[in-house]
GROMACS .gro file of C-alpha atoms in nm:
model
  502
    1MET     CA    1  -1.488  -0.826  -3.025
    2THR     CA    2  -1.764  -0.593  -2.987
    3ARG     CA    3  -1.691  -0.534  -2.617
    4PHE     CA    4  -1.357  -0.441  -2.695
    5LYS     CA    5  -1.419  -0.191  -2.997
    6HIS     CA    6  -1.695  -0.002  -2.773
    7LEU     CA    7  -1.448  -0.003  -2.500
    8LEU     CA    8  -1.185   0.166  -2.632
    9GLY     CA    9  -1.348   0.500  -2.704
   10LEU     CA   10  -1.473   0.475  -2.363
   11LEU     CA   11  -1.084   0.448  -2.219
   12ILE     CA   12  -0.996   0.759  -2.437
   13ILE     CA   13  -1.272   0.977  -2.297
   14PHE     CA   14  -1.231   0.837  -1.940
   15SER     CA   15  -0.859   0.826  -1.923
   16SER     CA   16  -0.994   0.476  -1.836
   17PHE     CA   17  -1.067   0.542  -1.460
   18SER     CA   18  -0.723   0.546  -1.502
   19SER     CA   19  -0.396   0.481  -1.328
   20LEU     CA   20  -0.229   0.787  -1.193
   21ALA     CA   21   0.091   0.692  -1.252
   22PRO     CA   22   0.272   0.861  -1.548
   23ALA     CA   23   0.526   0.633  -1.663
   24THR     CA   24   0.619   0.256  -1.663
   25ILE     CA   25   0.962   0.157  -1.475
   26ALA     CA   26   1.170  -0.066  -1.706
   27ASP     CA   27   1.328  -0.344  -1.525
   28GLU     CA   28   1.673  -0.204  -1.550
   29GLN     CA   29   1.574   0.114  -1.382
   30LEU     CA   30   1.477  -0.089  -1.065
   31PRO     CA   31   1.640  -0.402  -0.886
   32PHE     CA   32   1.477  -0.687  -1.008
   33ASP     CA   33   1.473  -1.034  -0.762
   34SER     CA   34   1.252  -1.301  -0.860
   35THR     CA   35   1.204  -1.460  -0.530
   36SER     CA   36   1.039  -1.788  -0.415
   37ASN     CA   37   0.765  -1.837  -0.213
   38GLU     CA   38   0.900  -1.823   0.123
   39GLU     CA   39   1.170  -1.580   0.089
   40LYS     CA   40   1.055  -1.226   0.231
   41PRO     CA   41   1.203  -0.881   0.084
   42SER     CA   42   1.481  -0.728   0.267
   43ARG     CA   43   1.575  -0.422   0.028
   44ASN     CA   44   1.430  -0.229  -0.236
   45GLY     CA   45   1.318  -0.416  -0.541
   46ILE     CA   46   1.061  -0.635  -0.707
   47TYR     CA   47   0.942  -0.950  -0.594
   48SER     CA   48   0.719  -1.252  -0.696
   49LEU     CA   49   0.488  -1.457  -0.445
   50LYS     CA   50   0.301  -1.792  -0.547
   51VAL     CA   51  -0.106  -1.775  -0.465
   52PRO     CA   52  -0.368  -2.003  -0.575
   53LYS     CA   53  -0.501  -1.940  -0.878
   54ASN     CA   54  -0.872  -1.983  -0.710
   55HIS     CA   55  -0.843  -1.882  -0.351
   56LYS     CA   56  -1.121  -2.118  -0.263
   57SER     CA   57  -0.914  -2.404  -0.347
   58PRO     CA   58  -0.589  -2.338  -0.178
   59ASP     CA   59  -0.422  -2.624  -0.248
   60GLY     CA   60  -0.476  -2.640  -0.628
   61GLU     CA   61  -0.266  -2.455  -0.912
   62LYS     CA   62  -0.067  -2.182  -0.791
   63VAL     CA   63  -0.001  -1.833  -1.001
   64ASP     CA   64   0.255  -1.569  -0.940
   65ILE     CA   65   0.190  -1.212  -0.857
   66TYR     CA   66   0.472  -0.934  -0.881
   67TYR     CA   67   0.515  -0.651  -0.635
   68PHE     CA   68   0.769  -0.384  -0.559
   69PHE     CA   69   0.877  -0.360  -0.202
   70HIS     CA   70   1.039  -0.015  -0.070
   71LYS     CA   71   1.167  -0.056   0.255
   72ALA     CA   72   1.088   0.226   0.526
   73THR     CA   73   1.413   0.417   0.553
   74SER     CA   74   1.387   0.437   0.935
   75GLU     CA   75   1.343   0.116   1.138
   76SER     CA   76   1.278   0.306   1.464
   77ASP     CA   77   1.009   0.482   1.299
   78ARG     CA   78   0.847   0.212   1.105
   79ILE     CA   79   0.474   0.171   1.117
   80GLY     CA   80   0.380  -0.112   0.924
   81LEU     CA   81   0.302  -0.182   0.549
   82LEU     CA   82   0.131   0.087   0.311
   83PHE     CA   83  -0.023  -0.067   0.017
   84PHE     CA   84  -0.096   0.115  -0.320
   85ASN     CA   85  -0.347   0.072  -0.616
   86PHE     CA   86  -0.343   0.337  -0.897
   87GLY     CA   87  -0.693   0.230  -1.061
   88GLY     CA   88  -0.804   0.087  -1.392
   89PRO     CA   89  -0.896  -0.193  -1.339
   90GLY     CA   90  -0.606  -0.266  -1.599
   91ALA     CA   91  -0.331  -0.056  -1.449
   92ASP     CA   92  -0.029  -0.201  -1.282
   93ALA     CA   93   0.130  -0.064  -0.953
   94ILE     CA   94   0.493  -0.123  -1.027
   95GLY     CA   95   0.484   0.115  -1.297
   96GLY     CA   96   0.395   0.399  -1.071
   97ALA     CA   97   0.641   0.334  -0.768
   98GLU     CA   98   0.923   0.565  -0.866
   99TYR     CA   99   0.679   0.841  -0.915
  100MET     CA  100   0.471   0.762  -0.610
  101ILE     CA  101   0.781   0.732  -0.387
  102LYS     CA  102   0.924   1.063  -0.489
  103ALA     CA  103   0.571   1.230  -0.443
  104LEU     CA  104   0.551   1.115  -0.084
  105PRO     CA  105   0.650   1.302   0.199
  106VAL     CA  106   0.963   1.185   0.380
  107SER     CA  107   0.772   1.121   0.685
  108ILE     CA  108   0.567   0.839   0.511
  109THR     CA  109   0.882   0.705   0.356
  110LYS     CA  110   1.047   0.672   0.666
  111SER     CA  111   0.777   0.507   0.871
  112PHE     CA  112   0.611   0.256   0.588
  113ASP     CA  113   0.719  -0.035   0.379
  114LEU     CA  114   0.572   0.082   0.085
  115ILE     CA  115   0.399  -0.224  -0.137
  116PHE     CA  116   0.314  -0.196  -0.494
  117LEU     CA  117   0.140  -0.484  -0.601
  118ASP     CA  118   0.044  -0.551  -0.968
  119PRO     CA  119  -0.297  -0.691  -0.982
  120ARG     CA  120  -0.353  -1.001  -1.187
  121GLY     CA  121  -0.343  -0.930  -1.565
  122THR     CA  122  -0.122  -0.651  -1.530
  123GLY     CA  123   0.260  -0.579  -1.531
  124LYS     CA  124   0.442  -0.959  -1.472
  125SER     CA  125   0.138  -1.079  -1.232
  126ALA     CA  126  -0.082  -1.377  -1.338
  127PHE     CA  127  -0.260  -1.375  -1.662
  128ALA     CA  128  -0.076  -1.076  -1.784
  129ASN     CA  129   0.138  -1.229  -2.053
  130GLU     CA  130  -0.154  -1.444  -2.140
  131ILE     CA  131  -0.350  -1.127  -2.216
  132ARG     CA  132  -0.085  -0.971  -2.415
  133LYS     CA  133  -0.026  -1.244  -2.640
  134TYR     CA  134  -0.393  -1.249  -2.683
  135ALA     CA  135  -0.428  -0.891  -2.724
  136ASN     CA  136  -0.200  -0.900  -3.014
  137GLU     CA  137  -0.398  -1.183  -3.172
  138VAL     CA  138  -0.702  -1.002  -3.154
  139ARG     CA  139  -0.565  -0.685  -3.313
  140LYS     CA  140  -0.423  -0.881  -3.603
  141CYS     CA  141  -0.785  -1.017  -3.665
  142LYS     CA  142  -0.988  -0.712  -3.570
  143GLU     CA  143  -1.058  -0.546  -3.906
  144LYS     CA  144  -1.192  -0.908  -4.043
  145GLN     CA  145  -1.426  -0.931  -3.710
  146THR     CA  146  -1.311  -1.303  -3.693
  147CYS     CA  147  -1.176  -1.287  -3.317
  148ASP     CA  148  -1.348  -1.515  -3.090
  149THR     CA  149  -1.280  -1.398  -2.710
  150ASP     CA  150  -1.540  -1.606  -2.563
  151ALA     CA  151  -1.325  -1.896  -2.520
  152PHE     CA  152  -1.049  -1.715  -2.384
  153ILE     CA  153  -1.204  -1.499  -2.132
  154LYS     CA  154  -1.421  -1.781  -1.968
  155ASP     CA  155  -1.108  -1.966  -1.911
  156ILE     CA  156  -0.938  -1.675  -1.688
  157ALA     CA  157  -1.199  -1.431  -1.595
  158PRO     CA  158  -1.341  -1.618  -1.278
  159TYR     CA  159  -0.982  -1.557  -1.137
  160MET     CA  160  -0.930  -1.190  -1.222
  161GLY     CA  161  -1.188  -1.028  -1.031
  162THR     CA  162  -1.142  -0.789  -0.735
  163ASN     CA  163  -1.209  -1.052  -0.514
  164ALA     CA  164  -0.917  -1.230  -0.600
  165VAL     CA  165  -0.690  -0.921  -0.612
  166ALA     CA  166  -0.830  -0.851  -0.275
  167ASP     CA  167  -0.746  -1.221  -0.145
  168ASP     CA  168  -0.363  -1.194  -0.326
  169MET     CA  169  -0.351  -0.867  -0.122
  170ASP     CA  170  -0.413  -1.061   0.224
  171ALA     CA  171  -0.190  -1.358   0.127
  172LEU     CA  172   0.115  -1.084   0.060
  173ARG     CA  173   0.021  -0.938   0.390
  174GLU     CA  174   0.041  -1.266   0.554
  175HIS     CA  175   0.351  -1.349   0.360
  176LEU     CA  176   0.522  -1.042   0.512
  177GLY     CA  177   0.434  -1.097   0.838
  178GLU     CA  178   0.213  -0.817   0.956
  179ASP     CA  179  -0.140  -0.849   1.122
  180LYS     CA  180  -0.269  -0.527   0.949
  181ILE     CA  181  -0.216  -0.300   0.641
  182SER     CA  182  -0.264   0.049   0.546
  183TYR     CA  183  -0.400   0.123   0.188
  184LEU     CA  184  -0.425   0.395  -0.053
  185GLY     CA  185  -0.623   0.333  -0.337
  186TYR     CA  186  -0.721   0.569  -0.636
  187SER     CA  187  -1.028   0.562  -0.885
  188TYR     CA  188  -1.089   0.164  -0.918
  189GLY     CA  189  -0.846   0.126  -0.651
  190THR     CA  190  -1.116   0.247  -0.412
  191ARG     CA  191  -1.325  -0.044  -0.513
  192LEU     CA  192  -1.050  -0.266  -0.415
  193GLY     CA  193  -0.987  -0.107  -0.079
  194SER     CA  194  -1.316  -0.133   0.014
  195ILE     CA  195  -1.358  -0.484  -0.114
  196TYR     CA  196  -1.060  -0.568   0.071
  197ALA     CA  197  -1.185  -0.396   0.408
  198GLU     CA  198  -1.503  -0.600   0.389
  199ARG     CA  199  -1.366  -0.936   0.329
  200TYR     CA  200  -1.070  -0.884   0.594
  201PRO     CA  201  -1.219  -0.599   0.827
  202ASP     CA  202  -0.989  -0.687   1.101
  203ARG     CA  203  -0.667  -0.653   0.912
  204ILE     CA  204  -0.728  -0.316   0.815
  205ARG     CA  205  -0.531  -0.018   0.997
  206ALA     CA  206  -0.591   0.280   0.745
  207ALA     CA  207  -0.752   0.312   0.411
  208VAL     CA  208  -0.770   0.605   0.179
  209LEU     CA  209  -1.013   0.600  -0.084
  210ASP     CA  210  -0.944   0.851  -0.326
  211SER     CA  211  -1.181   0.954  -0.609
  212SER     CA  212  -1.424   0.699  -0.503
  213MET     CA  213  -1.624   0.480  -0.708
  214SER     CA  214  -1.954   0.385  -0.595
  215PRO     CA  215  -2.077   0.072  -0.399
  216ILE     CA  216  -2.397   0.142  -0.484
  217PHE     CA  217  -2.413   0.046  -0.836
  218GLU     CA  218  -2.437  -0.343  -0.885
  219ASN     CA  219  -2.346  -0.322  -1.253
  220GLU     CA  220  -2.146  -0.144  -1.540
  221GLY     CA  221  -2.450  -0.017  -1.709
  222GLY     CA  222  -2.557   0.168  -1.380
  223LEU     CA  223  -2.208   0.326  -1.337
  224ASP     CA  224  -2.208   0.455  -1.685
  225ILE     CA  225  -2.547   0.595  -1.700
  226ASP     CA  226  -2.490   0.774  -1.372
  227MET     CA  227  -2.166   0.923  -1.558
  228ALA     CA  228  -2.373   1.071  -1.810
  229LYS     CA  229  -2.527   1.284  -1.541
  230ASN     CA  230  -2.166   1.374  -1.376
  231TYR     CA  231  -2.062   1.480  -1.746
  232GLU     CA  232  -2.336   1.731  -1.766
  233LYS     CA  233  -2.260   1.862  -1.404
  234ILE     CA  234  -1.909   1.936  -1.499
  235ALA     CA  235  -2.030   2.076  -1.837
  236GLU     CA  236  -2.247   2.332  -1.647
  237TYR     CA  237  -1.942   2.424  -1.448
  238ARG     CA  238  -1.721   2.455  -1.741
  239LEU     CA  239  -1.970   2.670  -1.921
  240ASN     CA  240  -2.019   2.900  -1.606
  241TYR     CA  241  -2.338   2.756  -1.553
  242ARG     CA  242  -2.480   2.974  -1.855
  243PHE     CA  243  -2.834   2.824  -1.937
  244GLU     CA  244  -2.831   2.970  -2.286
  245ARG     CA  245  -2.512   2.763  -2.370
  246LEU     CA  246  -2.652   2.436  -2.199
  247LYS     CA  247  -2.959   2.495  -2.365
  248LYS     CA  248  -2.757   2.541  -2.708
  249LEU     CA  249  -2.515   2.257  -2.646
  250ARG     CA  250  -2.847   2.009  -2.619
  251ASN     CA  251  -2.989   2.146  -2.952
  252MET     CA  252  -2.654   2.073  -3.105
  253VAL     CA  253  -2.632   1.727  -2.987
  254GLY     CA  254  -3.020   1.629  -3.088
  255ILE     CA  255  -2.937   1.754  -3.429
  256VAL     CA  256  -2.617   1.525  -3.461
  257ARG     CA  257  -2.804   1.243  -3.306
  258ASN     CA  258  -3.059   1.257  -3.566
  259LYS     CA  259  -2.778   1.219  -3.803
  260SER     CA  260  -2.745   1.564  -3.942
  261ASN     CA  261  -2.491   1.788  -3.962
  262TYR     CA  262  -2.492   2.105  -3.764
  263GLN     CA  263  -2.412   2.403  -3.971
  264THR     CA  264  -2.303   2.751  -3.800
  265ASN     CA  265  -2.370   3.082  -3.901
  266ASP     CA  266  -2.036   3.145  -4.065
  267GLY     CA  267  -2.029   2.824  -4.269
  268TYR     CA  268  -1.891   2.507  -4.069
  269SER     CA  269  -2.053   2.195  -4.083
  270PHE     CA  270  -1.984   1.998  -3.766
  271ASP     CA  271  -2.094   1.595  -3.737
  272LYS     CA  272  -2.161   1.396  -3.458
  273LYS     CA  273  -1.785   1.295  -3.427
  274ASN     CA  274  -1.722   1.687  -3.417
  275ILE     CA  275  -1.994   1.755  -3.152
  276TYR     CA  276  -1.915   1.469  -2.951
  277THR     CA  277  -1.530   1.565  -2.932
  278LEU     CA  278  -1.655   1.919  -2.810
  279LEU     CA  279  -1.851   1.724  -2.529
  280TYR     CA  280  -1.528   1.528  -2.428
  281PHE     CA  281  -1.339   1.896  -2.449
  282LEU     CA  282  -1.586   2.010  -2.186
  283VAL     CA  283  -1.502   1.747  -1.924
  284GLU     CA  284  -1.116   1.706  -2.037
  285LYS     CA  285  -0.902   1.709  -1.700
  286ASP     CA  286  -0.736   2.049  -1.592
  287ASN     CA  287  -0.394   2.119  -1.650
  288GLN     CA  288  -0.341   2.134  -1.274
  289ASP     CA  289  -0.237   2.511  -1.204
  290SER     CA  290  -0.088   2.622  -1.544
  291VAL     CA  291  -0.367   2.680  -1.744
  292ASP     CA  292  -0.668   2.857  -1.619
  293TRP     CA  293  -0.991   2.673  -1.799
  294PHE     CA  294  -1.171   3.001  -1.829
  295LYS     CA  295  -0.884   3.179  -1.998
  296SER     CA  296  -0.809   2.906  -2.232
  297LYS     CA  297  -0.827   2.904  -2.606
  298MET     CA  298  -1.061   2.599  -2.577
  299TYR     CA  299  -1.327   2.787  -2.358
  300ALA     CA  300  -1.324   3.090  -2.566
  301ALA     CA  301  -1.371   2.875  -2.866
  302ILE     CA  302  -1.647   2.646  -2.763
  303THR     CA  303  -1.829   2.963  -2.584
  304LYS     CA  304  -1.810   3.170  -2.924
  305LEU     CA  305  -1.964   2.885  -3.092
  306LEU     CA  306  -2.245   2.841  -2.815
  307ASP     CA  307  -2.291   3.217  -2.786
  308THR     CA  308  -2.261   3.368  -3.158
  309ASP     CA  309  -2.288   3.027  -3.363
  310GLU     CA  310  -1.941   3.101  -3.523
  311GLY     CA  311  -1.778   2.783  -3.556
  312LYS     CA  312  -1.422   2.901  -3.709
  313ASP     CA  313  -1.241   2.894  -3.378
  314PHE     CA  314  -1.331   2.548  -3.266
  315HIS     CA  315  -1.268   2.384  -3.573
  316ASP     CA  316  -0.931   2.519  -3.590
  317ILE     CA  317  -0.864   2.373  -3.251
  318TYR     CA  318  -1.035   2.025  -3.309
  319ILE     CA  319  -0.793   2.019  -3.634
  320GLN     CA  320  -0.519   2.096  -3.394
  321LYS     CA  321  -0.632   1.828  -3.147
  322GLN     CA  322  -0.694   1.540  -3.407
  323LYS     CA  323  -0.338   1.462  -3.411
  324LYS     CA  324  -0.289   1.455  -3.033
  325GLN     CA  325  -0.629   1.212  -2.997
  326GLN     CA  326  -0.488   1.011  -3.258
  327GLU     CA  327  -0.184   0.932  -3.047
  328GLN     CA  328  -0.422   0.874  -2.752
  329GLN     CA  329  -0.594   0.640  -2.978
  330GLU     CA  330  -0.279   0.413  -3.073
  331GLN     CA  331  -0.162   0.421  -2.733
  332GLN     CA  332  -0.477   0.258  -2.581
  333GLU     CA  333  -0.490   0.053  -2.869
  334GLN     CA  334  -0.143  -0.118  -2.760
  335SER     CA  335  -0.239  -0.145  -2.439
  336THR     CA  336  -0.409  -0.420  -2.275
  337MET     CA  337  -0.626  -0.218  -2.027
  338GLY     CA  338  -0.876  -0.241  -2.314
  339PHE     CA  339  -0.909  -0.602  -2.247
  340VAL     CA  340  -0.814  -0.625  -1.842
  341TYR     CA  341  -1.106  -0.348  -1.784
  342PRO     CA  342  -1.408  -0.534  -1.899
  343ILE     CA  343  -1.274  -0.858  -1.758
  344VAL     CA  344  -1.275  -0.735  -1.422
  345SER     CA  345  -1.548  -0.513  -1.436
  346CYS     CA  346  -1.792  -0.775  -1.582
  347THR     CA  347  -1.671  -1.048  -1.342
  348ASP     CA  348  -1.732  -0.822  -1.021
  349GLU     CA  349  -2.090  -0.730  -1.106
  350ILE     CA  350  -2.370  -0.823  -0.848
  351THR     CA  351  -2.673  -0.757  -1.058
  352PRO     CA  352  -2.593  -0.836  -1.454
  353LEU     CA  353  -2.798  -0.692  -1.719
  354THR     CA  354  -2.924  -0.860  -1.981
  355ASN     CA  355  -2.822  -0.779  -2.341
  356GLU     CA  356  -3.145  -0.599  -2.387
  357GLU     CA  357  -3.075  -0.393  -2.093
  358ILE     CA  358  -2.725  -0.312  -2.179
  359SER     CA  359  -2.876  -0.216  -2.561
  360ASN     CA  360  -3.156   0.033  -2.390
  361GLU     CA  361  -3.033   0.367  -2.505
  362ASP     CA  362  -3.337   0.546  -2.353
  363LYS     CA  363  -3.190   0.521  -2.008
  364TYR     CA  364  -2.869   0.703  -2.099
  365TRP     CA  365  -3.078   0.970  -2.259
  366GLN     CA  366  -3.287   1.005  -1.938
  367SER     CA  367  -2.973   1.056  -1.734
  368SER     CA  368  -2.846   1.355  -1.987
  369MET     CA  369  -2.975   1.459  -2.282
  370ILE     CA  370  -2.635   1.631  -2.351
  371TYR     CA  371  -2.416   1.334  -2.277
  372GLY     CA  372  -2.619   1.020  -2.289
  373GLY     CA  373  -2.537   0.927  -2.650
  374LEU     CA  374  -2.163   0.956  -2.592
  375LEU     CA  375  -2.185   0.748  -2.300
  376PHE     CA  376  -2.398   0.503  -2.465
  377GLU     CA  377  -2.165   0.443  -2.764
  378GLY     CA  378  -1.874   0.359  -2.550
  379SER     CA  379  -2.031   0.200  -2.242
  380GLN     CA  380  -2.180  -0.152  -2.358
  381THR     CA  381  -1.886  -0.315  -2.189
  382CYS     CA  382  -2.064  -0.656  -2.073
  383LEU     CA  383  -2.261  -0.674  -2.383
  384ASN     CA  384  -2.260  -1.086  -2.447
  385TRP     CA  385  -2.089  -1.170  -2.153
  386LYS     CA  386  -2.077  -1.541  -2.094
  387ALA     CA  387  -1.778  -1.623  -1.841
  388GLU     CA  388  -1.855  -1.720  -1.490
  389ARG     CA  389  -1.857  -1.407  -1.248
  390SER     CA  390  -1.728  -1.352  -0.894
  391PRO     CA  391  -1.957  -1.093  -0.771
  392ILE     CA  392  -1.806  -0.849  -0.515
  393SER     CA  393  -1.958  -0.727  -0.207
  394SER     CA  394  -2.297  -0.497  -0.213
  395ALA     CA  395  -2.318  -0.193  -0.045
  396ASP     CA  396  -2.503  -0.363   0.237
  397ASP     CA  397  -2.222  -0.592   0.321
  398ILE     CA  398  -1.965  -0.320   0.345
  399ASN     CA  399  -2.203  -0.123   0.542
  400ARG     CA  400  -2.236  -0.409   0.793
  401SER     CA  401  -1.866  -0.530   0.783
  402ILE     CA  402  -1.656  -0.208   0.807
  403SER     CA  403  -1.663  -0.032   1.132
  404SER     CA  404  -1.291   0.134   1.088
  405ASN     CA  405  -1.246   0.501   1.018
  406ILE     CA  406  -1.194   0.525   0.650
  407LEU     CA  407  -1.083   0.845   0.467
  408ILE     CA  408  -1.277   0.928   0.135
  409ILE     CA  409  -1.169   1.184  -0.110
  410GLY     CA  410  -1.403   1.315  -0.376
  411GLY     CA  411  -1.363   1.562  -0.606
  412ARG     CA  412  -1.666   1.805  -0.703
  413TYR     CA  413  -1.570   1.804  -1.080
  414ASP     CA  414  -1.394   1.467  -1.091
  415PRO     CA  415  -1.450   1.371  -1.447
  416ASN     CA  416  -1.347   1.009  -1.381
  417THR     CA  417  -1.550   0.918  -1.079
  418ALA     CA  418  -1.843   1.115  -1.011
  419TYR     CA  419  -1.867   1.326  -0.681
  420ASN     CA  420  -2.153   1.204  -0.592
  421TRP     CA  421  -1.988   0.821  -0.582
  422ALA     CA  422  -1.772   0.944  -0.295
  423GLU     CA  423  -2.061   1.055  -0.137
  424ASP     CA  424  -2.211   0.698  -0.175
  425MET     CA  425  -1.901   0.559  -0.028
  426HIS     CA  426  -1.913   0.797   0.255
  427LYS     CA  427  -2.313   0.682   0.319
  428THR     CA  428  -2.201   0.347   0.304
  429ILE     CA  429  -1.943   0.353   0.526
  430LYS     CA  430  -2.120   0.508   0.827
  431SER     CA  431  -1.755   0.544   1.036
  432SER     CA  432  -1.565   0.705   0.746
  433THR     CA  433  -1.469   1.091   0.686
  434LEU     CA  434  -1.529   1.268   0.337
  435ILE     CA  435  -1.294   1.532   0.215
  436THR     CA  436  -1.442   1.703  -0.057
  437VAL     CA  437  -1.211   1.888  -0.340
  438ASP     CA  438  -1.327   2.208  -0.503
  439GLY     CA  439  -1.192   2.547  -0.633
  440TYR     CA  440  -0.941   2.649  -0.899
  441ASN     CA  441  -0.870   2.426  -1.173
  442SER     CA  442  -1.026   2.116  -0.998
  443VAL     CA  443  -1.161   1.917  -1.298
  444LEU     CA  444  -0.918   1.638  -1.165
  445HIS     CA  445  -0.906   1.296  -1.073
  446GLY     CA  446  -0.683   1.187  -0.785
  447PHE     CA  447  -0.582   1.420  -0.514
  448SER     CA  448  -0.379   1.289  -0.275
  449PHE     CA  449   0.024   1.355  -0.299
  450SER     CA  450  -0.065   1.548  -0.648
  451GLY     CA  451   0.000   1.904  -0.547
  452THR     CA  452  -0.363   2.011  -0.323
  453LYS     CA  453  -0.155   2.094  -0.013
  454CYS     CA  454  -0.473   2.057   0.210
  455VAL     CA  455  -0.561   1.714   0.089
  456ASP     CA  456  -0.211   1.600   0.127
  457GLU     CA  457  -0.157   1.726   0.487
  458ILE     CA  458  -0.514   1.551   0.596
  459THR     CA  459  -0.398   1.231   0.406
  460THR     CA  460  -0.071   1.217   0.586
  461ARG     CA  461  -0.205   1.303   0.941
  462TYR     CA  462  -0.445   1.034   0.892
  463LEU     CA  463  -0.205   0.745   0.793
  464PHE     CA  464  -0.025   0.835   1.108
  465ASN     CA  465  -0.314   0.826   1.362
  466PRO     CA  466  -0.629   0.662   1.161
  467SER     CA  467  -0.814   0.623   1.504
  468LYS     CA  468  -0.829   1.001   1.521
  469LYS     CA  469  -1.137   1.109   1.389
  470ILE     CA  470  -1.144   1.368   1.122
  471SER     CA  471  -1.436   1.586   1.054
  472ASP     CA  472  -1.553   1.630   0.671
  473THR     CA  473  -1.428   1.919   0.515
  474THR     CA  474  -1.348   2.072   0.195
  475CYS     CA  475  -1.021   2.152   0.060
  476LYS     CA  476  -1.056   2.425  -0.195
  477ARG     CA  477  -0.768   2.461  -0.436
  478SER     CA  478  -0.687   2.829  -0.491
  479PRO     CA  479  -0.498   2.996  -0.790
  480PRO     CA  480  -0.183   3.178  -0.760
  481ASN     CA  481  -0.160   3.466  -0.532
  482ASN     CA  482  -0.531   3.361  -0.421
  483GLN     CA  483  -0.642   3.558  -0.725
  484MET     CA  484  -1.004   3.413  -0.795
  485SER     CA  485  -0.967   3.484  -1.168
  486SER     CA  486  -1.229   3.236  -1.287
  487PRO     CA  487  -1.591   3.227  -1.272
  488LYS     CA  488  -1.747   3.479  -1.076
  489ASN     CA  489  -2.015   3.267  -0.929
  490TRP     CA  490  -1.759   2.995  -0.782
  491ARG     CA  491  -1.912   3.153  -0.431
  492GLU     CA  492  -2.220   3.228  -0.525
  493ARG     CA  493  -2.387   2.994  -0.828
  494VAL     CA  494  -2.671   3.123  -1.048
  495GLU     CA  495  -2.967   2.880  -1.005
  496TYR     CA  496  -3.120   2.773  -1.372
  497GLU     CA  497  -3.379   2.500  -1.452
  498ARG     CA  498  -3.191   2.176  -1.567
  499LEU     CA  499  -3.178   2.064  -1.916
  500SER     CA  500  -3.290   1.700  -1.818
  501LYS     CA  501  -3.387   1.547  -1.524
  502PRO     CA  502  -3.257   1.182  -1.420
   0.00000   0.00000   0.00000
């Protein structure tokens, strides 16, 4: 039970390496056809395919995976299959199909059969119903701390990792009669895409890895520790690279870390929960183009607290936000992602950590003296893990196997997957191209076909002609009318001494 309690907080903070799909499509809103193994889709709808539970035993037990099929609207322009994954692990793909289809250029919907495959444990695919039932049981006994998760996890974990899903993708490719696939994956979907390309390098026509995970870190602990450093970089940007503010923030974190409350000059008392919420606000995703962070009430309240030690404005915003946070937590508690995420993530580990290593808080603080504690409290995902693992390929394996041109997209201030993770993927896949997203309101996650014109144009061009090499470039998001209204040092950053060194 412990690992799920720790993870819930992390999912709320991260939006859970999250799905980009804003809503789930109810069955009645899309045609639903449950087909046999042999039947190929001929029209738009939801289909199922039987695949081996364990791909190493192809003649053994079979399970069902579900996918949404959207037929290319022009047979004469058809290029092939385009698979999508919206992240997680734990996010379905069918739920985002309608939104994604509407967001795509007409040229893509004309030219590709679109495939939205629900990974194991999500939607209606294998193990999803079992996880939902078990999640309900865990919620019932959670307060009593009597839940025994080990037996359930041991039974399904070896068959739910990224390797299994990659094999499911290839089984579906073969079932649909295609030699190769094109792929667009966001967040965790970039791990899935890179693993598929490593396992089946001759079957990838094109792959877009948007908001990439890093192939360098071989366990969840490494990713979490590095994320603390990423959060600090975003906070530096959000505080306009003002050393005094960062120093004050570090001091406040130090006080609440020692179990004391921070007292402001105007009489407000903030405990660790308050300060850690402030840290979360500093790395919360931008509201696209509608609100300029540097003109927001949040920015004004936080900088007033840090500059003049007056806490009233932040206190008032904190109270207003509490209801929204409670709603988010309730939604997460009703979701199965808190179960799927650790099952997949821990199953994937190449070099697992011991319980002692997972519980070592010092490494988090060494990564960031501001965000170390926040990440440590929510990041003990694989503590007490006892199930069999199915380790994914290492960075060296990926480097050796993939020679095709892969398009990688990374946001300079991505709060879910650090920018240096995209750089890691780019260095690992030598033949890849890296597109960097920077500029106005760019604390975002997931960039293709979400409103950044430069990224959309490059992604579309690549999907149509993946063999043509694209140069590494930066897509600069601009404010309306190109008025650079936010920090003056976007173009010319102030150098300062880092508060903590990795």
